[in-house]
Amino acid sequence: MGFEIEEKPKPKPKYRKGLWSPEEDNKLRNYILKYGHNCWSSVPIKAGLQRNGKSCRLRWINYLRPGLKRGVLSKHEEDTIITLHHMLGNKWSQIAQQLPGRTDNEIKNYWHSYLKKKVVETNQIKYATSSSESIDSLVSTLKNSSQDPNYAVLENIDKSTPKTHSNHSISHNYNTTNDVCLNSLPKLLFAEWLSLDHVNGGSSINSNDTLVLGNGYDQNSSFQDDVMQIQEGQFCDNYHDSLIQNPANEVYYSQLQMSNQVDENDLVHSMNNDAIYV
DNA sequence: AAGTGAGCCAACCGCCCTTGT
DNA sequence: CACAAGGGCGGTTGGCTCACT
């Protein structure tokens, strides 16, 4: 006898996809700045968005969070990416950690659209002029760069690896070492680099860079003209005094003061609130 | 002016890891 | 221990823009 109730699968909520509208951006930004994002899956519901949590997270991380740098990457940033990619491979998030204000997605896109070709061309030239020194010299450089005993791992690298694929061989074979190298690099949170920037007198990777506050209006946004670009020194000066860190290591701003150049309405509506989560 | 191809980049997809139950 | 849910990450896609023909 079966009264088996046919369990209807829960109807999947229809999520909106595609480009974000300025209204959606505002909703998400205002919500997160006000309440934070403890649980991404609940953010769109509470913020009144027809998006899934992942989409919201991505939008926040890549475009809406404060402190993102936009625009052309500096030569120094390029070099950093190339070097780190050499060491880490396609670990975009780890590379992005060393480039304050840049996102993994941005770096990844930049790599695929521009840097990759550049590196290949450079290597072709190098390969034409030199032969087998590259790996050995890199290994040597890495060894000398640290007294960490873990670097002994380098001794185990199979030097018989075909040198014609030097770049890729390095990224793949050096994984263990990469981890060591990575661990030796300081992790820097957004709020930390912001603070460091200030301490360093506003000098960052590229002193000519402008910081774009996190209004997140991208190229598709009708708000693009309102993008707030201010010199980083001003940005940091105005923000630093307001940095507060709570016992849970969550850094937030209090009593945010803005530069005259910035339209306060555009920045964040909820700046009227006492605290803004980062 | 219209068509076309290439490049760029925002966003999605799917896998993996972590955490909670 | 097993399972589910959530989050993070890298790969990939698709739409837009622009230069060229």
PDB file of C-alpha atoms (C1' of nucleotides) in Angstrom:
ATOM      1  CA  MET A   1       0.000   0.000   0.000  1.00  0.00           C
ATOM      2  CA  GLY A   2       1.678   3.018  -0.918  1.00  0.00           C
ATOM      3  CA  PHE A   3       0.634   6.400  -0.068  1.00  0.00           C
ATOM      4  CA  GLU A   4       3.915   7.481  -1.253  1.00  0.00           C
ATOM      5  CA  ILE A   5       3.709  11.132  -1.544  1.00  0.00           C
ATOM      6  CA  GLU A   6       5.575  12.113  -4.552  1.00  0.00           C
ATOM      7  CA  GLU A   7       8.091  14.552  -3.312  1.00  0.00           C
ATOM      8  CA  LYS A   8       8.155  17.448  -5.619  1.00  0.00           C
ATOM      9  CA  PRO A   9      11.576  18.832  -6.005  1.00  0.00           C
ATOM     10  CA  LYS A  10      11.839  22.254  -4.554  1.00  0.00           C
ATOM     11  CA  PRO A  11      11.385  24.742  -7.319  1.00  0.00           C
ATOM     12  CA  LYS A  12      14.663  26.385  -7.870  1.00  0.00           C
ATOM     13  CA  PRO A  13      14.372  30.089  -7.454  1.00  0.00           C
ATOM     14  CA  LYS A  14      14.896  31.923 -10.685  1.00  0.00           C
ATOM     15  CA  TYR A  15      17.992  33.960 -10.293  1.00  0.00           C
ATOM     16  CA  ARG A  16      18.761  36.931 -12.407  1.00  0.00           C
ATOM     17  CA  LYS A  17      21.880  36.608 -14.501  1.00  0.00           C
ATOM     18  CA  GLY A  18      24.012  38.839 -16.584  1.00  0.00           C
ATOM     19  CA  LEU A  19      25.271  42.304 -15.994  1.00  0.00           C
ATOM     20  CA  TRP A  20      24.431  44.088 -12.815  1.00  0.00           C
ATOM     21  CA  SER A  21      22.303  47.171 -12.941  1.00  0.00           C
ATOM     22  CA  PRO A  22      23.195  50.267 -10.912  1.00  0.00           C
ATOM     23  CA  GLU A  23      20.125  49.627  -8.762  1.00  0.00           C
ATOM     24  CA  GLU A  24      21.304  46.126  -7.930  1.00  0.00           C
ATOM     25  CA  ASP A  25      24.748  47.449  -7.152  1.00  0.00           C
ATOM     26  CA  ASN A  26      23.294  49.985  -4.793  1.00  0.00           C
ATOM     27  CA  LYS A  27      21.181  47.425  -3.037  1.00  0.00           C
ATOM     28  CA  LEU A  28      24.076  45.054  -2.557  1.00  0.00           C
ATOM     29  CA  ARG A  29      26.528  47.731  -1.532  1.00  0.00           C
ATOM     30  CA  ASN A  30      24.201  49.338   0.928  1.00  0.00           C
ATOM     31  CA  TYR A  31      23.277  46.035   2.468  1.00  0.00           C
ATOM     32  CA  ILE A  32      26.826  44.804   2.923  1.00  0.00           C
ATOM     33  CA  LEU A  33      28.118  48.080   4.196  1.00  0.00           C
ATOM     34  CA  LYS A  34      25.341  48.121   6.707  1.00  0.00           C
ATOM     35  CA  TYR A  35      25.120  44.514   7.780  1.00  0.00           C
ATOM     36  CA  GLY A  36      28.211  42.781   6.453  1.00  0.00           C
ATOM     37  CA  HIS A  37      28.171  39.432   4.690  1.00  0.00           C
ATOM     38  CA  ASN A  38      28.283  36.669   7.227  1.00  0.00           C
ATOM     39  CA  CYS A  39      26.351  34.364   4.960  1.00  0.00           C
ATOM     40  CA  TRP A  40      26.468  35.023   1.249  1.00  0.00           C
ATOM     41  CA  SER A  41      23.504  32.817   0.489  1.00  0.00           C
ATOM     42  CA  SER A  42      21.274  34.998   2.611  1.00  0.00           C
ATOM     43  CA  VAL A  43      22.638  38.297   1.343  1.00  0.00           C
ATOM     44  CA  PRO A  44      20.550  38.464  -1.846  1.00  0.00           C
ATOM     45  CA  ILE A  45      17.375  37.576   0.022  1.00  0.00           C
ATOM     46  CA  LYS A  46      17.885  40.174   2.691  1.00  0.00           C
ATOM     47  CA  ALA A  47      19.131  42.743   0.230  1.00  0.00           C
ATOM     48  CA  GLY A  48      16.143  42.214  -2.016  1.00  0.00           C
ATOM     49  CA  LEU A  49      18.069  40.897  -4.985  1.00  0.00           C
ATOM     50  CA  GLN A  50      17.118  38.219  -7.480  1.00  0.00           C
ATOM     51  CA  ARG A  51      20.681  36.942  -7.561  1.00  0.00           C
ATOM     52  CA  ASN A  52      22.323  33.961  -5.990  1.00  0.00           C
ATOM     53  CA  GLY A  53      24.826  34.315  -3.210  1.00  0.00           C
ATOM     54  CA  LYS A  54      27.794  33.482  -5.344  1.00  0.00           C
ATOM     55  CA  SER A  55      26.929  36.155  -7.820  1.00  0.00           C
ATOM     56  CA  CYS A  56      26.632  38.697  -5.030  1.00  0.00           C
ATOM     57  CA  ARG A  57      29.949  37.648  -3.571  1.00  0.00           C
ATOM     58  CA  LEU A  58      31.666  37.974  -6.912  1.00  0.00           C
ATOM     59  CA  ARG A  59      30.164  41.365  -7.580  1.00  0.00           C
ATOM     60  CA  TRP A  60      31.205  42.636  -4.177  1.00  0.00           C
ATOM     61  CA  ILE A  61      34.732  41.275  -4.347  1.00  0.00           C
ATOM     62  CA  ASN A  62      35.450  42.370  -7.884  1.00  0.00           C
ATOM     63  CA  TYR A  63      33.632  45.698  -8.124  1.00  0.00           C
ATOM     64  CA  LEU A  64      31.861  46.987  -5.106  1.00  0.00           C
ATOM     65  CA  ARG A  65      34.192  46.652  -2.178  1.00  0.00           C
ATOM     66  CA  PRO A  66      36.025  49.797  -1.224  1.00  0.00           C
ATOM     67  CA  GLY A  67      39.623  50.336  -2.181  1.00  0.00           C
ATOM     68  CA  LEU A  68      39.677  48.667  -5.545  1.00  0.00           C
ATOM     69  CA  LYS A  69      42.126  50.104  -7.987  1.00  0.00           C
ATOM     70  CA  ARG A  70      40.921  50.352 -11.530  1.00  0.00           C
ATOM     71  CA  GLY A  71      42.633  51.251 -14.694  1.00  0.00           C
ATOM     72  CA  VAL A  72      45.862  50.264 -16.324  1.00  0.00           C
ATOM     73  CA  LEU A  73      48.289  48.189 -14.346  1.00  0.00           C
ATOM     74  CA  SER A  74      51.612  49.802 -13.704  1.00  0.00           C
ATOM     75  CA  LYS A  75      54.886  48.401 -14.962  1.00  0.00           C
ATOM     76  CA  HIS A  76      55.735  47.369 -11.443  1.00  0.00           C
ATOM     77  CA  GLU A  77      52.447  45.536 -11.076  1.00  0.00           C
ATOM     78  CA  GLU A  78      53.066  43.816 -14.385  1.00  0.00           C
ATOM     79  CA  ASP A  79      56.472  42.684 -13.244  1.00  0.00           C
ATOM     80  CA  THR A  80      55.034  41.469  -9.978  1.00  0.00           C
ATOM     81  CA  ILE A  81      52.422  39.421 -11.775  1.00  0.00           C
ATOM     82  CA  ILE A  82      54.959  37.902 -14.119  1.00  0.00           C
ATOM     83  CA  THR A  83      57.292  37.048 -11.279  1.00  0.00           C
ATOM     84  CA  LEU A  84      54.592  35.582  -9.094  1.00  0.00           C
ATOM     85  CA  HIS A  85      53.074  33.673 -11.959  1.00  0.00           C
ATOM     86  CA  HIS A  86      56.497  32.237 -12.559  1.00  0.00           C
ATOM     87  CA  MET A  87      56.592  31.068  -8.972  1.00  0.00           C
ATOM     88  CA  LEU A  88      52.976  30.158  -8.343  1.00  0.00           C
ATOM     89  CA  GLY A  89      51.399  29.330 -11.669  1.00  0.00           C
ATOM     90  CA  ASN A  90      47.732  30.166 -12.100  1.00  0.00           C
ATOM     91  CA  LYS A  91      47.166  30.934  -8.449  1.00  0.00           C
ATOM     92  CA  TRP A  92      45.392  34.170  -9.217  1.00  0.00           C
ATOM     93  CA  SER A  93      44.008  34.723  -5.791  1.00  0.00           C
ATOM     94  CA  GLN A  94      47.446  34.353  -4.257  1.00  0.00           C
ATOM     95  CA  ILE A  95      48.967  36.660  -6.825  1.00  0.00           C
ATOM     96  CA  ALA A  96      46.199  39.159  -6.167  1.00  0.00           C
ATOM     97  CA  GLN A  97      47.046  39.154  -2.480  1.00  0.00           C
ATOM     98  CA  GLN A  98      50.346  40.752  -3.347  1.00  0.00           C
ATOM     99  CA  LEU A  99      48.721  43.423  -5.467  1.00  0.00           C
ATOM    100  CA  PRO A 100      46.596  45.572  -3.211  1.00  0.00           C
ATOM    101  CA  GLY A 101      43.455  46.839  -4.842  1.00  0.00           C
ATOM    102  CA  ARG A 102      43.590  44.355  -7.679  1.00  0.00           C
ATOM    103  CA  THR A 103      41.293  41.360  -7.924  1.00  0.00           C
ATOM    104  CA  ASP A 104      42.133  37.854  -8.976  1.00  0.00           C
ATOM    105  CA  ASN A 105      39.680  38.155 -11.826  1.00  0.00           C
ATOM    106  CA  GLU A 106      41.294  41.335 -13.050  1.00  0.00           C
ATOM    107  CA  ILE A 107      44.754  39.824 -12.913  1.00  0.00           C
ATOM    108  CA  LYS A 108      43.572  36.670 -14.613  1.00  0.00           C
ATOM    109  CA  ASN A 109      41.971  38.625 -17.425  1.00  0.00           C
ATOM    110  CA  TYR A 110      45.024  40.798 -17.786  1.00  0.00           C
ATOM    111  CA  TRP A 111      47.210  37.750 -17.971  1.00  0.00           C
ATOM    112  CA  HIS A 112      45.149  36.018 -20.618  1.00  0.00           C
ATOM    113  CA  SER A 113      44.608  39.088 -22.731  1.00  0.00           C
ATOM    114  CA  TYR A 114      48.011  40.679 -22.568  1.00  0.00           C
ATOM    115  CA  LEU A 115      50.737  39.408 -20.274  1.00  0.00           C
ATOM    116  CA  LYS A 116      50.732  35.844 -21.517  1.00  0.00           C
ATOM    117  CA  LYS A 117      51.595  36.961 -25.005  1.00  0.00           C
ATOM    118  CA  LYS A 118      54.177  39.344 -23.701  1.00  0.00           C
ATOM    119  CA  VAL A 119      55.882  36.640 -21.662  1.00  0.00           C
ATOM    120  CA  VAL A 120      55.841  34.209 -24.556  1.00  0.00           C
ATOM    121  CA  GLU A 121      57.407  36.769 -26.839  1.00  0.00           C
ATOM    122  CA  THR A 122      60.015  37.634 -24.259  1.00  0.00           C
ATOM    123  CA  ASN A 123      60.838  33.986 -23.744  1.00  0.00           C
ATOM    124  CA  GLN A 124      61.158  33.396 -27.441  1.00  0.00           C
ATOM    125  CA  ILE A 125      63.674  36.181 -27.639  1.00  0.00           C
ATOM    126  CA  LYS A 126      65.492  34.925 -24.583  1.00  0.00           C
ATOM    127  CA  TYR A 127      65.491  31.391 -25.860  1.00  0.00           C
ATOM    128  CA  ALA A 128      66.954  32.514 -29.112  1.00  0.00           C
ATOM    129  CA  THR A 129      69.828  34.180 -27.330  1.00  0.00           C
ATOM    130  CA  SER A 130      70.502  32.012 -24.323  1.00  0.00           C
ATOM    131  CA  SER A 131      70.201  28.333 -23.776  1.00  0.00           C
ATOM    132  CA  SER A 132      69.987  26.513 -20.533  1.00  0.00           C
ATOM    133  CA  GLU A 133      70.842  29.113 -17.984  1.00  0.00           C
ATOM    134  CA  SER A 134      67.340  30.211 -17.186  1.00  0.00           C
ATOM    135  CA  ILE A 135      66.219  27.472 -14.851  1.00  0.00           C
ATOM    136  CA  ASP A 136      69.532  27.206 -13.081  1.00  0.00           C
ATOM    137  CA  SER A 137      69.694  30.915 -12.505  1.00  0.00           C
ATOM    138  CA  LEU A 138      66.143  31.017 -11.260  1.00  0.00           C
ATOM    139  CA  VAL A 139      66.771  28.139  -8.899  1.00  0.00           C
ATOM    140  CA  SER A 140      69.846  29.893  -7.695  1.00  0.00           C
ATOM    141  CA  THR A 141      67.953  33.119  -7.182  1.00  0.00           C
ATOM    142  CA  LEU A 142      65.251  31.381  -5.247  1.00  0.00           C
ATOM    143  CA  LYS A 143      67.778  29.580  -3.089  1.00  0.00           C
ATOM    144  CA  ASN A 144      69.598  32.746  -2.268  1.00  0.00           C
ATOM    145  CA  SER A 145      66.414  34.611  -1.563  1.00  0.00           C
ATOM    146  CA  SER A 146      65.839  32.891   1.722  1.00  0.00           C
ATOM    147  CA  GLN A 147      67.673  31.071   4.435  1.00  0.00           C
ATOM    148  CA  ASP A 148      64.571  29.036   5.040  1.00  0.00           C
ATOM    149  CA  PRO A 149      65.632  25.391   5.185  1.00  0.00           C
ATOM    150  CA  ASN A 150      62.532  24.488   3.242  1.00  0.00           C
ATOM    151  CA  TYR A 151      64.211  25.915   0.200  1.00  0.00           C
ATOM    152  CA  ALA A 152      66.253  22.755   0.145  1.00  0.00           C
ATOM    153  CA  VAL A 153      63.286  21.346  -1.683  1.00  0.00           C
ATOM    154  CA  LEU A 154      64.746  23.011  -4.702  1.00  0.00           C
ATOM    155  CA  GLU A 155      67.539  20.498  -4.655  1.00  0.00           C
ATOM    156  CA  ASN A 156      65.042  17.845  -5.642  1.00  0.00           C
ATOM    157  CA  ILE A 157      63.999  19.492  -8.820  1.00  0.00           C
ATOM    158  CA  ASP A 158      64.642  17.311 -11.778  1.00  0.00           C
ATOM    159  CA  LYS A 159      67.006  19.363 -13.817  1.00  0.00           C
ATOM    160  CA  SER A 160      66.513  17.073 -16.730  1.00  0.00           C
ATOM    161  CA  THR A 161      63.209  18.744 -17.399  1.00  0.00           C
ATOM    162  CA  PRO A 162      63.184  19.889 -20.977  1.00  0.00           C
ATOM    163  CA  LYS A 163      64.265  23.488 -20.922  1.00  0.00           C
ATOM    164  CA  THR A 164      62.222  24.394 -23.908  1.00  0.00           C
ATOM    165  CA  HIS A 165      59.231  24.600 -21.639  1.00  0.00           C
ATOM    166  CA  SER A 166      60.968  26.472 -18.946  1.00  0.00           C
ATOM    167  CA  ASN A 167      58.065  28.576 -17.793  1.00  0.00           C
ATOM    168  CA  HIS A 168      55.569  25.831 -17.471  1.00  0.00           C
ATOM    169  CA  SER A 169      58.021  23.385 -16.096  1.00  0.00           C
ATOM    170  CA  ILE A 170      58.838  25.788 -13.386  1.00  0.00           C
ATOM    171  CA  SER A 171      55.299  26.523 -12.430  1.00  0.00           C
ATOM    172  CA  HIS A 172      54.375  22.904 -12.209  1.00  0.00           C
ATOM    173  CA  ASN A 173      57.466  21.339 -10.768  1.00  0.00           C
ATOM    174  CA  TYR A 174      58.036  23.934  -8.136  1.00  0.00           C
ATOM    175  CA  ASN A 175      54.714  23.551  -6.472  1.00  0.00           C
ATOM    176  CA  THR A 176      56.133  22.519  -3.146  1.00  0.00           C
ATOM    177  CA  THR A 177      58.589  25.311  -3.265  1.00  0.00           C
ATOM    178  CA  ASN A 178      55.885  27.650  -4.366  1.00  0.00           C
ATOM    179  CA  ASP A 179      54.010  26.916  -1.221  1.00  0.00           C
ATOM    180  CA  VAL A 180      57.078  27.633   0.786  1.00  0.00           C
ATOM    181  CA  CYS A 181      57.660  30.868  -1.054  1.00  0.00           C
ATOM    182  CA  LEU A 182      54.047  31.812  -0.733  1.00  0.00           C
ATOM    183  CA  ASN A 183      53.967  31.147   2.939  1.00  0.00           C
ATOM    184  CA  SER A 184      56.917  33.355   3.364  1.00  0.00           C
ATOM    185  CA  LEU A 185      55.099  36.201   1.715  1.00  0.00           C
ATOM    186  CA  PRO A 186      53.120  38.405   4.013  1.00  0.00           C
ATOM    187  CA  LYS A 187      49.389  38.138   3.704  1.00  0.00           C
ATOM    188  CA  LEU A 188      47.833  41.517   3.428  1.00  0.00           C
ATOM    189  CA  LEU A 189      44.212  42.243   3.943  1.00  0.00           C
ATOM    190  CA  PHE A 190      42.615  45.160   2.189  1.00  0.00           C
ATOM    191  CA  ALA A 191      42.277  47.133   5.354  1.00  0.00           C
ATOM    192  CA  GLU A 192      45.892  46.385   6.173  1.00  0.00           C
ATOM    193  CA  TRP A 193      47.360  47.598   2.932  1.00  0.00           C
ATOM    194  CA  LEU A 194      45.219  50.620   3.115  1.00  0.00           C
ATOM    195  CA  SER A 195      46.691  51.311   6.462  1.00  0.00           C
ATOM    196  CA  LEU A 196      50.203  50.511   5.296  1.00  0.00           C
ATOM    197  CA  ASP A 197      49.784  52.812   2.386  1.00  0.00           C
ATOM    198  CA  HIS A 198      49.129  55.599   4.733  1.00  0.00           C
ATOM    199  CA  VAL A 199      52.073  54.754   6.913  1.00  0.00           C
ATOM    200  CA  ASN A 200      54.294  54.694   3.876  1.00  0.00           C
ATOM    201  CA  GLY A 201      53.261  58.164   2.960  1.00  0.00           C
ATOM    202  CA  GLY A 202      50.872  57.017   0.336  1.00  0.00           C
ATOM    203  CA  SER A 203      53.463  55.296  -1.749  1.00  0.00           C
ATOM    204  CA  SER A 204      52.227  52.093  -3.163  1.00  0.00           C
ATOM    205  CA  ILE A 205      53.110  49.861  -6.002  1.00  0.00           C
ATOM    206  CA  ASN A 206      52.578  52.654  -8.424  1.00  0.00           C
ATOM    207  CA  SER A 207      52.784  56.124  -7.115  1.00  0.00           C
ATOM    208  CA  ASN A 208      50.917  57.417 -10.115  1.00  0.00           C
ATOM    209  CA  ASP A 209      47.992  55.156  -9.545  1.00  0.00           C
ATOM    210  CA  THR A 210      44.666  56.525  -8.705  1.00  0.00           C
ATOM    211  CA  LEU A 211      42.416  54.781  -6.337  1.00  0.00           C
ATOM    212  CA  VAL A 212      38.834  54.406  -7.258  1.00  0.00           C
ATOM    213  CA  LEU A 213      36.581  54.156  -4.318  1.00  0.00           C
ATOM    214  CA  GLY A 214      34.368  51.198  -4.266  1.00  0.00           C
ATOM    215  CA  ASN A 215      31.304  52.537  -5.865  1.00  0.00           C
ATOM    216  CA  GLY A 216      31.821  49.759  -8.331  1.00  0.00           C
ATOM    217  CA  TYR A 217      30.272  51.428 -11.302  1.00  0.00           C
ATOM    218  CA  ASP A 218      31.740  49.497 -14.108  1.00  0.00           C
ATOM    219  CA  GLN A 219      31.866  50.147 -17.769  1.00  0.00           C
ATOM    220  CA  ASN A 220      28.331  49.010 -18.171  1.00  0.00           C
ATOM    221  CA  SER A 221      26.998  51.312 -15.602  1.00  0.00           C
ATOM    222  CA  SER A 222      25.315  54.556 -16.323  1.00  0.00           C
ATOM    223  CA  PHE A 223      27.085  55.765 -13.259  1.00  0.00           C
ATOM    224  CA  GLN A 224      30.429  55.394 -14.801  1.00  0.00           C
ATOM    225  CA  ASP A 225      30.820  59.095 -15.238  1.00  0.00           C
ATOM    226  CA  ASP A 226      30.446  59.401 -11.555  1.00  0.00           C
ATOM    227  CA  VAL A 227      33.362  57.157 -10.799  1.00  0.00           C
ATOM    228  CA  MET A 228      35.211  58.744  -8.006  1.00  0.00           C
ATOM    229  CA  GLN A 229      38.845  58.994  -8.655  1.00  0.00           C
ATOM    230  CA  ILE A 230      40.957  60.652  -6.069  1.00  0.00           C
ATOM    231  CA  GLN A 231      44.636  60.544  -5.507  1.00  0.00           C
ATOM    232  CA  GLU A 232      45.539  57.771  -3.179  1.00  0.00           C
ATOM    233  CA  GLY A 233      47.203  60.015  -0.665  1.00  0.00           C
ATOM    234  CA  GLN A 234      43.989  61.860  -0.102  1.00  0.00           C
ATOM    235  CA  PHE A 235      42.096  58.663   0.053  1.00  0.00           C
ATOM    236  CA  CYS A 236      44.339  57.195   2.688  1.00  0.00           C
ATOM    237  CA  ASP A 237      44.626  60.314   4.717  1.00  0.00           C
ATOM    238  CA  ASN A 238      40.930  60.601   4.952  1.00  0.00           C
ATOM    239  CA  TYR A 239      40.387  57.005   5.781  1.00  0.00           C
ATOM    240  CA  HIS A 240      43.192  56.096   8.050  1.00  0.00           C
ATOM    241  CA  ASP A 241      42.084  57.867  11.144  1.00  0.00           C
ATOM    242  CA  SER A 242      38.810  56.141  10.865  1.00  0.00           C
ATOM    243  CA  LEU A 243      40.111  52.593  10.741  1.00  0.00           C
ATOM    244  CA  ILE A 244      38.967  50.529  13.625  1.00  0.00           C
ATOM    245  CA  GLN A 245      39.649  46.918  14.277  1.00  0.00           C
ATOM    246  CA  ASN A 246      37.417  44.911  16.517  1.00  0.00           C
ATOM    247  CA  PRO A 247      38.468  41.869  18.533  1.00  0.00           C
ATOM    248  CA  ALA A 248      37.401  39.565  15.749  1.00  0.00           C
ATOM    249  CA  ASN A 249      39.910  41.199  13.442  1.00  0.00           C
ATOM    250  CA  GLU A 250      37.155  42.715  11.415  1.00  0.00           C
ATOM    251  CA  VAL A 251      38.224  46.099  10.296  1.00  0.00           C
ATOM    252  CA  TYR A 252      35.690  48.769   9.717  1.00  0.00           C
ATOM    253  CA  TYR A 253      35.539  52.474   9.294  1.00  0.00           C
ATOM    254  CA  SER A 254      34.044  54.917  11.625  1.00  0.00           C
ATOM    255  CA  GLN A 255      33.184  58.522  11.148  1.00  0.00           C
ATOM    256  CA  LEU A 256      34.305  58.428   7.594  1.00  0.00           C
ATOM    257  CA  GLN A 257      35.494  61.712   6.283  1.00  0.00           C
ATOM    258  CA  MET A 258      35.541  62.415   2.631  1.00  0.00           C
ATOM    259  CA  SER A 259      37.640  64.435   0.335  1.00  0.00           C
ATOM    260  CA  ASN A 260      36.013  67.431  -1.227  1.00  0.00           C
ATOM    261  CA  GLN A 261      36.434  65.816  -4.584  1.00  0.00           C
ATOM    262  CA  VAL A 262      34.149  63.003  -3.704  1.00  0.00           C
ATOM    263  CA  ASP A 263      30.454  63.054  -4.039  1.00  0.00           C
ATOM    264  CA  GLU A 264      29.365  61.603  -0.771  1.00  0.00           C
ATOM    265  CA  ASN A 265      26.075  60.382  -2.158  1.00  0.00           C
ATOM    266  CA  ASP A 266      27.889  58.334  -4.703  1.00  0.00           C
ATOM    267  CA  LEU A 267      30.230  56.746  -2.258  1.00  0.00           C
ATOM    268  CA  VAL A 268      27.899  54.953  -0.001  1.00  0.00           C
ATOM    269  CA  HIS A 269      24.530  55.974   1.139  1.00  0.00           C
ATOM    270  CA  SER A 270      24.999  54.174   4.345  1.00  0.00           C
ATOM    271  CA  MET A 271      28.063  56.105   5.259  1.00  0.00           C
ATOM    272  CA  ASN A 272      25.796  57.889   7.632  1.00  0.00           C
ATOM    273  CA  ASN A 273      26.016  54.804   9.717  1.00  0.00           C
ATOM    274  CA  ASP A 274      28.636  54.726  12.356  1.00  0.00           C
ATOM    275  CA  ALA A 275      30.421  51.652  11.165  1.00  0.00           C
ATOM    276  CA  ILE A 276      31.059  50.227   7.767  1.00  0.00           C
ATOM    277  CA  TYR A 277      32.281  46.724   7.349  1.00  0.00           C
ATOM    278  CA  VAL A 278      35.034  45.935   4.948  1.00  0.00           C
TER     279      VAL A 278
ATOM    280  C1'  DA B   1      27.822  52.741 -44.039  1.00  0.00           C
ATOM    281  C1'  DA B   2      27.871  47.888 -43.238  1.00  0.00           C
ATOM    282  C1'  DG B   3      30.169  43.684 -42.199  1.00  0.00           C
ATOM    283  C1'  DT B   4      33.603  41.147 -39.766  1.00  0.00           C
ATOM    284  C1'  DG B   5      37.101  39.655 -36.742  1.00  0.00           C
ATOM    285  C1'  DA B   6      39.892  40.328 -32.599  1.00  0.00           C
ATOM    286  C1'  DG B   7      40.426  41.715 -28.048  1.00  0.00           C
ATOM    287  C1'  DC B   8      38.747  42.764 -23.605  1.00  0.00           C
ATOM    288  C1'  DC B   9      36.404  41.827 -19.499  1.00  0.00           C
ATOM    289  C1'  DA B  10      32.299  40.867 -16.496  1.00  0.00           C
ATOM    290  C1'  DA B  11      30.106  37.070 -15.012  1.00  0.00           C
ATOM    291  C1'  DC B  12      28.958  32.181 -14.898  1.00  0.00           C
ATOM    292  C1'  DC B  13      30.146  27.286 -14.127  1.00  0.00           C
ATOM    293  C1'  DG B  14      31.908  23.525 -11.860  1.00  0.00           C
ATOM    294  C1'  DC B  15      35.147  21.583  -8.878  1.00  0.00           C
ATOM    295  C1'  DC B  16      37.299  21.311  -4.437  1.00  0.00           C
ATOM    296  C1'  DC B  17      37.843  22.340   0.357  1.00  0.00           C
ATOM    297  C1'  DT B  18      36.074  23.515   4.819  1.00  0.00           C
ATOM    298  C1'  DT B  19      32.755  23.561   8.268  1.00  0.00           C
ATOM    299  C1'  DG B  20      28.660  22.310  10.613  1.00  0.00           C
ATOM    300  C1'  DT B  21      25.314  18.786  11.905  1.00  0.00           C
TER     301       DT B  21
ATOM    302  C1'  DC C   1      32.053   8.949   9.821  1.00  0.00           C
ATOM    303  C1'  DA C   2      28.862  10.623   6.379  1.00  0.00           C
ATOM    304  C1'  DC C   3      26.508  14.026   4.402  1.00  0.00           C
ATOM    305  C1'  DA C   4      25.063  18.723   3.127  1.00  0.00           C
ATOM    306  C1'  DA C   5      25.795  23.494   2.598  1.00  0.00           C
ATOM    307  C1'  DG C   6      28.579  27.346   1.856  1.00  0.00           C
ATOM    308  C1'  DG C   7      32.590  29.601   0.242  1.00  0.00           C
ATOM    309  C1'  DG C   8      36.692  30.099  -2.628  1.00  0.00           C
ATOM    310  C1'  DC C   9      39.032  29.522  -6.752  1.00  0.00           C
ATOM    311  C1'  DG C  10      40.410  28.724 -11.621  1.00  0.00           C
ATOM    312  C1'  DG C  11      38.623  27.939 -16.185  1.00  0.00           C
ATOM    313  C1'  DT C  12      35.576  29.335 -19.541  1.00  0.00           C
ATOM    314  C1'  DT C  13      31.989  31.797 -21.933  1.00  0.00           C
ATOM    315  C1'  DG C  14      29.469  35.388 -24.056  1.00  0.00           C
ATOM    316  C1'  DG C  15      28.557  40.105 -24.969  1.00  0.00           C
ATOM    317  C1'  DC C  16      30.380  44.472 -25.964  1.00  0.00           C
ATOM    318  C1'  DT C  17      33.614  47.624 -28.284  1.00  0.00           C
ATOM    319  C1'  DC C  18      36.612  48.962 -31.681  1.00  0.00           C
ATOM    320  C1'  DA C  19      39.594  48.718 -35.552  1.00  0.00           C
ATOM    321  C1'  DC C  20      39.893  47.266 -40.068  1.00  0.00           C
ATOM    322  C1'  DT C  21      38.177  46.151 -44.676  1.00  0.00           C
TER     323       DT C  21
END
